Tab-separated table of C-alpha atoms and ligand atoms in Angstrom:
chain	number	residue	atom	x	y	z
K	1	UNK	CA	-136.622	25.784	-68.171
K	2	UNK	CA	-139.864	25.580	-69.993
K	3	UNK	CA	-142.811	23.655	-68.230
K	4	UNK	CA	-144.688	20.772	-69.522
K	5	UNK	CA	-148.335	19.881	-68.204
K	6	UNK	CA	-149.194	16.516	-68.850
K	7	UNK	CA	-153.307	16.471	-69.082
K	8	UNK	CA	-154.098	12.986	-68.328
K	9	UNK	CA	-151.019	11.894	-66.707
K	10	UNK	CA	-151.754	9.154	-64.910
K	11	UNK	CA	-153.288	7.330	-67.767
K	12	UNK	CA	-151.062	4.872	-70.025
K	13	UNK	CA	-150.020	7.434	-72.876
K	14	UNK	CA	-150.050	10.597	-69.980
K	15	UNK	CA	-148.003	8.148	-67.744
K	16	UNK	CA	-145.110	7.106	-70.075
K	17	UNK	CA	-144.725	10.510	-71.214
K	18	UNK	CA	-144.364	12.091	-67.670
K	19	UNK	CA	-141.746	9.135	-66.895
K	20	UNK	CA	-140.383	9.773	-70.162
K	21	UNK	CA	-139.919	13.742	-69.125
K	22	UNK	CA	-139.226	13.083	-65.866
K	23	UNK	CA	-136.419	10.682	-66.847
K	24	UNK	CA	-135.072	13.789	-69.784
K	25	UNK	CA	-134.546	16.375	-66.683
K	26	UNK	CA	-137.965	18.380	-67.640
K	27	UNK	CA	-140.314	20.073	-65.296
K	28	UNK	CA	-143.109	18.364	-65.583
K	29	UNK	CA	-146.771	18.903	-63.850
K	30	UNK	CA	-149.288	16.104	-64.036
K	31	UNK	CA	-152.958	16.752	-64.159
K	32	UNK	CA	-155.724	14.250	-63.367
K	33	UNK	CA	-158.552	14.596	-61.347
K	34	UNK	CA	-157.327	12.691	-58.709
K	35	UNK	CA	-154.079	14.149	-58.802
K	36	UNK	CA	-152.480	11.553	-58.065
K	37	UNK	CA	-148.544	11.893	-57.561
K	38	UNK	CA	-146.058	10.476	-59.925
K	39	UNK	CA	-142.427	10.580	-58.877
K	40	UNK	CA	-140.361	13.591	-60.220
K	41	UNK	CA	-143.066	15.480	-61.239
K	42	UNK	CA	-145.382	18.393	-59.602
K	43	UNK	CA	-148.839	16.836	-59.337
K	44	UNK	CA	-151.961	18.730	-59.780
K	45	UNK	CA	-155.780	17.626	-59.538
K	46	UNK	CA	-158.248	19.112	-62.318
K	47	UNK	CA	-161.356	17.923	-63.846
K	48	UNK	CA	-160.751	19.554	-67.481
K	49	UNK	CA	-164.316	19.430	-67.884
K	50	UNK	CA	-164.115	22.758	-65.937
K	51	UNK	CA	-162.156	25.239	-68.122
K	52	UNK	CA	-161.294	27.368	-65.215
K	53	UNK	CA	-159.206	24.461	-63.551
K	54	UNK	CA	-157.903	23.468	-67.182
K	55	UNK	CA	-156.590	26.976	-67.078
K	56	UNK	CA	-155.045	26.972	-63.277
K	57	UNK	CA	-153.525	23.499	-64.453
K	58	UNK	CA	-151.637	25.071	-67.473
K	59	UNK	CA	-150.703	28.069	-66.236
K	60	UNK	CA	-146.975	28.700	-66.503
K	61	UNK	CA	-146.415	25.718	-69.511
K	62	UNK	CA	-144.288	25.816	-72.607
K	63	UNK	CA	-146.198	22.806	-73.555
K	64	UNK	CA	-149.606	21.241	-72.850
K	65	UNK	CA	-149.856	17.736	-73.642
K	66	UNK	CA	-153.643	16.731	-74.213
K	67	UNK	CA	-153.794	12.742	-72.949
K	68	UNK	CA	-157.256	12.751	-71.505
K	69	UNK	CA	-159.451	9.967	-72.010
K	70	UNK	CA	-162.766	10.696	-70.577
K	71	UNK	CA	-164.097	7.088	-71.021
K	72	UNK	CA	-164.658	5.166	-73.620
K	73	UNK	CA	-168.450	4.859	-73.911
K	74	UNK	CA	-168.427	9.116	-73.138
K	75	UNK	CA	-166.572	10.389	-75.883
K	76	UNK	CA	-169.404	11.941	-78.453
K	77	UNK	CA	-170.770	14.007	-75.183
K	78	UNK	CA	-166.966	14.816	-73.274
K	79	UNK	CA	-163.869	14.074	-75.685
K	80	UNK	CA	-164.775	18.208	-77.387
K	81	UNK	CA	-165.490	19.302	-74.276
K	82	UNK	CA	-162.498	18.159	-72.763
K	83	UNK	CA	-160.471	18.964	-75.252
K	84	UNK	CA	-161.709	22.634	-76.315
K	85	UNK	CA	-161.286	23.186	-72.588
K	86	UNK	CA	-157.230	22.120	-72.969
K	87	UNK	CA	-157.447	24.188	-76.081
K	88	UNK	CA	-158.148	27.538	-74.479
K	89	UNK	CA	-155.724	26.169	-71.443
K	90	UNK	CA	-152.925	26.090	-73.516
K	91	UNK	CA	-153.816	29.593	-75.611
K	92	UNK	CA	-154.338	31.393	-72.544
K	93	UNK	CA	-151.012	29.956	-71.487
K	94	UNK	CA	-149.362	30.798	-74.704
K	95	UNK	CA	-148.081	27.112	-74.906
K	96	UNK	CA	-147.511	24.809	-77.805
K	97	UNK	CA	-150.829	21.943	-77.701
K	98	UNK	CA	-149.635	17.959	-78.163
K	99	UNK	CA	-152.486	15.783	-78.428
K	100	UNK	CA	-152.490	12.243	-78.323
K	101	UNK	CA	-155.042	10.628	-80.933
K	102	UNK	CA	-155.876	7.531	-82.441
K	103	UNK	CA	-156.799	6.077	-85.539
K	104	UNK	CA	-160.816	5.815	-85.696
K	105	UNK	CA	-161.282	9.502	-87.151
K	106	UNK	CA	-160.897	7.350	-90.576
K	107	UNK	CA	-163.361	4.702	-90.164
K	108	UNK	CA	-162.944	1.425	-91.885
K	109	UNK	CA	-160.061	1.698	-95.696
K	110	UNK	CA	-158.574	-0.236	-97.892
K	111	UNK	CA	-154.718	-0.682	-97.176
K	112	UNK	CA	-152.766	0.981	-94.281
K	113	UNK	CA	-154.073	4.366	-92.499
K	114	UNK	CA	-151.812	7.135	-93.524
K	115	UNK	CA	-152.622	10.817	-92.547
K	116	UNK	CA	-154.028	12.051	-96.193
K	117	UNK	CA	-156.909	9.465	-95.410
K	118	UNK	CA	-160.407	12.062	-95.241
K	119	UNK	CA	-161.924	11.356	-91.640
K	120	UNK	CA	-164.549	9.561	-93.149
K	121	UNK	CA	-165.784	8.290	-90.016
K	122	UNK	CA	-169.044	7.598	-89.887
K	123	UNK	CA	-169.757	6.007	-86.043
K	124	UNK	CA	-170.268	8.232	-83.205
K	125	UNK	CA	-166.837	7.693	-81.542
K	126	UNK	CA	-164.975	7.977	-84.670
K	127	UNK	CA	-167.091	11.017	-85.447
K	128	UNK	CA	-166.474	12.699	-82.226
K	129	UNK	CA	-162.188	11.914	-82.995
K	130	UNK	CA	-162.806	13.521	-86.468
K	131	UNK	CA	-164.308	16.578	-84.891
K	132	UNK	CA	-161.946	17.264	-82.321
K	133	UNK	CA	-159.024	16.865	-84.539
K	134	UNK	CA	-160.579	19.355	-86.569
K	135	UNK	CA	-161.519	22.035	-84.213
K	136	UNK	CA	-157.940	21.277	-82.392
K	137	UNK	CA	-155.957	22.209	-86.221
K	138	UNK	CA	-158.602	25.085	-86.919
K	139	UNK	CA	-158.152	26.815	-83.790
K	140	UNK	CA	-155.869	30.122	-83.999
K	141	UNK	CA	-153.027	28.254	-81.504
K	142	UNK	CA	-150.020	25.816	-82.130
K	143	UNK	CA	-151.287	22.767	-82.352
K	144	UNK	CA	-149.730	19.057	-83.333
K	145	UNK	CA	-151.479	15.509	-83.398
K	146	UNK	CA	-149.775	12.877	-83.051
K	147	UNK	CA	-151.806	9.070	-83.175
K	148	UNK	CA	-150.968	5.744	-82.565
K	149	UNK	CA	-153.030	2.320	-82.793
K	150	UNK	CA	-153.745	0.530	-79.975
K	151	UNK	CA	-150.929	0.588	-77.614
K	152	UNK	CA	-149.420	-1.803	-74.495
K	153	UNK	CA	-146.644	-1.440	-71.825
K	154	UNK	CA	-146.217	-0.837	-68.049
K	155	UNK	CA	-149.350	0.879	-66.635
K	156	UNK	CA	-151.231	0.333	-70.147
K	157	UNK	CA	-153.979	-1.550	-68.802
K	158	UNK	CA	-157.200	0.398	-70.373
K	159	UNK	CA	-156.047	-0.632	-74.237
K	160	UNK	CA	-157.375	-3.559	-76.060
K	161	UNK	CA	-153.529	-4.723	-75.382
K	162	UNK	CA	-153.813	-4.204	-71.443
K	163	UNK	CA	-155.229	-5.852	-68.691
K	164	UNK	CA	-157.324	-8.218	-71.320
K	165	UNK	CA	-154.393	-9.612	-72.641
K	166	UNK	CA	-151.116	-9.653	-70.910
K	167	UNK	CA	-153.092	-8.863	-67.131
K	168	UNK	CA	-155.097	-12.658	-68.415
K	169	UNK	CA	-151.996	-13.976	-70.024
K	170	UNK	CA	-150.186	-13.066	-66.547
K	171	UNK	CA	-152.744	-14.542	-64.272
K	172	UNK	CA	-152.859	-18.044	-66.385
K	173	UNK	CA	-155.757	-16.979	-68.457
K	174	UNK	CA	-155.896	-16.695	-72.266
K	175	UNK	CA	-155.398	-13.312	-73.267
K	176	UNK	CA	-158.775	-11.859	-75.304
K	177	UNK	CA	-158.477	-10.644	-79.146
K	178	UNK	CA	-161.470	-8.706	-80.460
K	179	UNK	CA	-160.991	-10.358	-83.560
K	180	UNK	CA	-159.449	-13.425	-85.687
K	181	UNK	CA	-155.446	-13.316	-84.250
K	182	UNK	CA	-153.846	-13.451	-87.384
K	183	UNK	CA	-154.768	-10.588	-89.180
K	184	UNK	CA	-152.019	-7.620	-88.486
K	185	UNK	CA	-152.487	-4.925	-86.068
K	186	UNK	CA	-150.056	-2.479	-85.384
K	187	UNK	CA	-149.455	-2.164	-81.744
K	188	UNK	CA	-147.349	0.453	-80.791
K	189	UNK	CA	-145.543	0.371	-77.104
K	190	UNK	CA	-145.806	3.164	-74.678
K	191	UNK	CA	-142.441	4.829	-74.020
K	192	UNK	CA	-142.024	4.668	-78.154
K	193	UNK	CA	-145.755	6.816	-78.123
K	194	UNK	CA	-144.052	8.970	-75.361
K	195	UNK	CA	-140.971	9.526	-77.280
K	196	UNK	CA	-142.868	10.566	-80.363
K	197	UNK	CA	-145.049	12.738	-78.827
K	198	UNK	CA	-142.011	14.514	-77.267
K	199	UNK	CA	-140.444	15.154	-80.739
K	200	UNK	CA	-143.818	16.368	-82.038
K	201	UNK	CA	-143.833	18.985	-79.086
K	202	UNK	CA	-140.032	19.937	-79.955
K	203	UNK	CA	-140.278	20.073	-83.738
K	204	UNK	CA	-141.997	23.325	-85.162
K	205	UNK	CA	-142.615	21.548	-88.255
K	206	UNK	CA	-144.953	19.412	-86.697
K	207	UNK	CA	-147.349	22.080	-85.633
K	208	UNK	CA	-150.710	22.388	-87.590
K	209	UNK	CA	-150.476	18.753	-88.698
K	210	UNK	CA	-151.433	15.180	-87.920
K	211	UNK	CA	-148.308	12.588	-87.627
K	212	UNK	CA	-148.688	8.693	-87.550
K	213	UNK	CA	-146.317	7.827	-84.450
K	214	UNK	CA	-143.632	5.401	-85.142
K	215	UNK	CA	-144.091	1.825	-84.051
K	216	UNK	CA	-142.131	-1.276	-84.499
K	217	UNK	CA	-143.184	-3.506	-87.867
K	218	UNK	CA	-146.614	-4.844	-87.467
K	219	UNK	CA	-146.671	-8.684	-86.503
K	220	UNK	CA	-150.254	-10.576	-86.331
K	221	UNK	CA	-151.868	-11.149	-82.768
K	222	UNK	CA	-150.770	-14.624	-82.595
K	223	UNK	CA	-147.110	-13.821	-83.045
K	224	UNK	CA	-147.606	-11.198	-80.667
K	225	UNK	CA	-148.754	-13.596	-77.820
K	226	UNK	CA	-146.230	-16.157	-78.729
K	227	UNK	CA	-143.922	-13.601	-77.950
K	228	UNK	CA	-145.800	-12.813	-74.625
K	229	UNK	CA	-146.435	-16.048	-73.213
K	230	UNK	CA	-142.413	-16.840	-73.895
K	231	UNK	CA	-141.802	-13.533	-72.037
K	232	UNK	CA	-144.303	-15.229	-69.213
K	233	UNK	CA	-142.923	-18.710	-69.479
K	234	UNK	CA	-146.733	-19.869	-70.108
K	235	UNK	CA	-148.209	-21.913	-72.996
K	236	UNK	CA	-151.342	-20.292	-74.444
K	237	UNK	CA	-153.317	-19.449	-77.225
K	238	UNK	CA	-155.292	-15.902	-78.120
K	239	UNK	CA	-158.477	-16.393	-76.968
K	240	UNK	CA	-161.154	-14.505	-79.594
K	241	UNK	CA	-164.468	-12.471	-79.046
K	242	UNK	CA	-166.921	-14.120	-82.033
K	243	UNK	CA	-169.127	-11.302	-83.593
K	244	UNK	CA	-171.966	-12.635	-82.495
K	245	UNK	CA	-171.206	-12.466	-78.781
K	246	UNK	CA	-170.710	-8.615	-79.182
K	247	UNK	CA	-174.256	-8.230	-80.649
K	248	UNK	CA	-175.564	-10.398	-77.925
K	249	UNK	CA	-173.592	-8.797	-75.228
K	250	UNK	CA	-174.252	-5.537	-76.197
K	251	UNK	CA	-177.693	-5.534	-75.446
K	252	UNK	CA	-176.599	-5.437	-71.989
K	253	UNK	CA	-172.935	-4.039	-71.861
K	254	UNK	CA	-172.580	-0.560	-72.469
K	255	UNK	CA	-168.706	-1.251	-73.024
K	256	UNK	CA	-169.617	-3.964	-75.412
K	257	UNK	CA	-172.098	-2.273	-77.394
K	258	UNK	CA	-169.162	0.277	-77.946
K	259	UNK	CA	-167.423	-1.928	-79.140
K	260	UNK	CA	-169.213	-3.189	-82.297
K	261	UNK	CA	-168.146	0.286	-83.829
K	262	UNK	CA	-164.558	-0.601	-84.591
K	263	UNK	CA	-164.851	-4.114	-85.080
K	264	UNK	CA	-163.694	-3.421	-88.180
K	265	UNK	CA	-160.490	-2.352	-86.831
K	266	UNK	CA	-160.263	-6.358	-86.068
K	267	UNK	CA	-161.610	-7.657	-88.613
K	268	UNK	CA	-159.067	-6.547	-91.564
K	269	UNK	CA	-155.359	-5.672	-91.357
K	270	UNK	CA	-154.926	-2.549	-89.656
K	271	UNK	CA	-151.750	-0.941	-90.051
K	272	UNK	CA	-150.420	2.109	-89.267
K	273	UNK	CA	-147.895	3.847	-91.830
K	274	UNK	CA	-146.023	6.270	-89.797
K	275	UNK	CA	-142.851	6.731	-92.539
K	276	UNK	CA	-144.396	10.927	-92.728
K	277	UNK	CA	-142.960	10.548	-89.120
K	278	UNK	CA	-139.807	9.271	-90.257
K	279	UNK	CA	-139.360	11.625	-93.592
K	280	UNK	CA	-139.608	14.545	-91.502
K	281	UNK	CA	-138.312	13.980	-88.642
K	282	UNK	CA	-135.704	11.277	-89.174
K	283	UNK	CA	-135.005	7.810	-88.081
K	284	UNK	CA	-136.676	6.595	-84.822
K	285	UNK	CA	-135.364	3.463	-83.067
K	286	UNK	CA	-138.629	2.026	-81.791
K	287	UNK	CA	-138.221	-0.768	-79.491
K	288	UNK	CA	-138.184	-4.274	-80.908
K	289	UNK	CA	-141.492	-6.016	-79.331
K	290	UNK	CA	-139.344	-9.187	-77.949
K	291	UNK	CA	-137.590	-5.748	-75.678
K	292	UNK	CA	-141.012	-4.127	-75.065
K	293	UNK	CA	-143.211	-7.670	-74.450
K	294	UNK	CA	-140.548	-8.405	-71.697
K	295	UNK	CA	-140.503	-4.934	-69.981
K	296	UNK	CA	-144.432	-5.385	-69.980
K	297	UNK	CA	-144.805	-8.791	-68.723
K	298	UNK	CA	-142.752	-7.650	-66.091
K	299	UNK	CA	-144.736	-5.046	-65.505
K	300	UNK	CA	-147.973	-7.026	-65.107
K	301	UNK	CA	-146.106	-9.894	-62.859
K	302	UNK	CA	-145.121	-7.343	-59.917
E	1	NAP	N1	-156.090	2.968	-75.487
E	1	NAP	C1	-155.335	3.030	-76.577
E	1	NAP	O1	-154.828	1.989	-77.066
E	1	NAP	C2	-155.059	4.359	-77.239
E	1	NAP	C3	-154.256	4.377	-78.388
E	1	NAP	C4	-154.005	5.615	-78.985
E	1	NAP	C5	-154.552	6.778	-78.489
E	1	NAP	N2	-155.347	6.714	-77.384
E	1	NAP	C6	-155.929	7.989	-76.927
E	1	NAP	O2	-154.979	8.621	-76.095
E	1	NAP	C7	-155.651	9.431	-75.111
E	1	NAP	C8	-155.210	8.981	-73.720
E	1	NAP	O3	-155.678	7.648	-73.551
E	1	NAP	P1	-155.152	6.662	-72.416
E	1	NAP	O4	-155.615	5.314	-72.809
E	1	NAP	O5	-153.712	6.909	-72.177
E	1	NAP	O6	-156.000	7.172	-71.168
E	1	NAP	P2	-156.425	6.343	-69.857
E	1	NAP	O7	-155.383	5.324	-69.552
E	1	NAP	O8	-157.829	5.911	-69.993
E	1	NAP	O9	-156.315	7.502	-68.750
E	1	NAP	C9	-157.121	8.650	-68.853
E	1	NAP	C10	-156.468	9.810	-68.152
E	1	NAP	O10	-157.336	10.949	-68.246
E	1	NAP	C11	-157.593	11.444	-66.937
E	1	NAP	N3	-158.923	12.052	-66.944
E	1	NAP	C12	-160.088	11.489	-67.337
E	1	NAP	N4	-161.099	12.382	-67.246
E	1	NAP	C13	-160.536	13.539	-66.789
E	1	NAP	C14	-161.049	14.825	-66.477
E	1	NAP	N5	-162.348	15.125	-66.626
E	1	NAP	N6	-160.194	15.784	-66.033
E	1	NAP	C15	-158.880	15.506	-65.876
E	1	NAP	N7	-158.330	14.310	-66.162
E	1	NAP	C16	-159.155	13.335	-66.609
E	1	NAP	C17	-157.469	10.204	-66.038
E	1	NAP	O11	-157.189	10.509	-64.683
E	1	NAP	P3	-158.355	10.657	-63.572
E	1	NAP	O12	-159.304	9.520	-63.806
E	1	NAP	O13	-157.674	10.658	-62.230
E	1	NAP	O14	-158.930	11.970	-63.870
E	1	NAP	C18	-156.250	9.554	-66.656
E	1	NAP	O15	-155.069	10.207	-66.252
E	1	NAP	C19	-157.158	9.211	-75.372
E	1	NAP	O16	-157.642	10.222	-76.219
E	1	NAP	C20	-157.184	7.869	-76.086
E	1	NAP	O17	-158.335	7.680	-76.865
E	1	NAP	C21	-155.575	5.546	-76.713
């Protein structure tokens, strides 16, 4: 029975994908550097920024599934460093290489982000996405990318859909959009990224290539709360960071000043088109968001 080693596991994408293994039969190791133990699976801790542990992590896999986020205002200086390190992991272990992307390797388009968009990136975190994905494809090693937008669901709390909206909306606060609520946003849910990422690692078709992961039809943040707060049984409204309180907050807030680089991710439709997914692959039943909103509420309410 092949091995998978989840890099990142206890994270929101690394989490739902062990669970999602886990819950398949799989052998499944999670990595983190606090190796923290997740049930069903062998847990292991690594810092990947050490390519020696990387290596002790993977050895043995079939698969190595790349979901390590090393912080959000870090990425220029760790996210290659992290990743070539999983890179020569997985080649040393002869095992296939999943990695779980987003959507900021483009930088701001016209219309919905498909994967024949050029990285055209041009701020330091999308930059930094854009390189990695291209080092990851280049390297002499099976390799498949799969990206979703920003995501939510049990244990998702890091995401722009986490902790500052349904942990507020929970907690009889009004949940926090980065920008005007009724522009779409794809939002994709966590055991649908899990589920794609699984059939990127078991197709052969999807190595040496970027794939848009399915996600249920893109709705506007507004609807999307409406749905949450019925979920919750609250009455609220989104709640919306102005431009200007970035700028000004940024002066002072590392994690703010971050920020301002993908406001226009907020600030226009963003959509996701994810039907390459679906042409190659076939139909994928992604969960409606009434099914998902529910499971996550309930998540935050424990
Ligand atoms: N947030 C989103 O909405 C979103 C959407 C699409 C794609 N993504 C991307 O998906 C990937 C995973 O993101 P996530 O949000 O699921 O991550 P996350 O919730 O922030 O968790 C990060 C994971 O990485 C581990 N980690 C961090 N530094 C490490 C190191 N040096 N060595 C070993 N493990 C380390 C953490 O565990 P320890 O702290 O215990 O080490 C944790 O398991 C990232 O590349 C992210 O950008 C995120």
């Amino acid at each position: 029975m092949s091995l998978h080693v989840v890099f990142g596991a206890t994270g929101g994408i690394g989490r739902a994908l062990t669970d999602e293994l886990v819950r398949r039969g799989e052998r499944v190791r999670a990595v983190s550097r606090s190796g923290t133990p997740l049930e069903g699976a062998e847990a292991m801790a690594a810092d990947v920024r050490d390519d020696q542990a990387a290596g002790r992590a993977a050895s043995g896999a079939g698969v190595v599934y790349h979901c390590v986020n090393p912080g959000y205002t870090k990425w220029p200086q760790l996210l290659p460093l992290v990743s070539r390190s999983i890179l020569t992991a997985a080649q040393s272990a002869g095992a296939k290489l999943v990695y779980a992307d987003n959507l900021y390797a483009y930088g701001p388009v016209d219309g919905p982000l498909h994967e024949d968009l050029p990285a055209a990136a041009t701020g330091r975190k999308g930059r930094a996405r854009a390189q990695v994905a291209a080092e990851l494809l280049a390297a002499d090693a099976r390799v498949t990318i799969g990206r979703a937008s920003d995501y939510y669901g049990p244990h998702g709390r890091t995401s722009n859909a986490g902790e500052t909206l349904f942990g507020r909306l929970v907690a009889g606060k009004r949940p926090i959009w980065l920008g005007p609520p009724d522009l779409p946003h794809t939002l994709h849910y966590l055991p649908d990224v899990a589920r794609g990422l699984i059939v990127l690692a078991e197709r052969d078709e999807a190595d040496g290539q970027v794939w848009h992961l399915p996600a249920v039809k893109t709705i506007t943040p507004e609807h999307f709360v409406e749905i949450a707060a019925d979920a919750a049984g609250v009455e609220t409204q989104v709640q919306t960071i102005p431009r200007l309180a970035l700028t000004v907050g940024g002066v002072f807030s590392p994690m703010l000043r971050e920020l301002r680089e993908t406001q226009y991710q907020f600030r226009a439709p963003f959509v996701s088109d994810s039907s390459k997914f679906e042409s190659a692959f076939g139909p994928f039943q992604c969960t409606a968001h009434r099914d998902a909103v529910r499971a996550t509420v309930e998540w935050y309410s424990r």
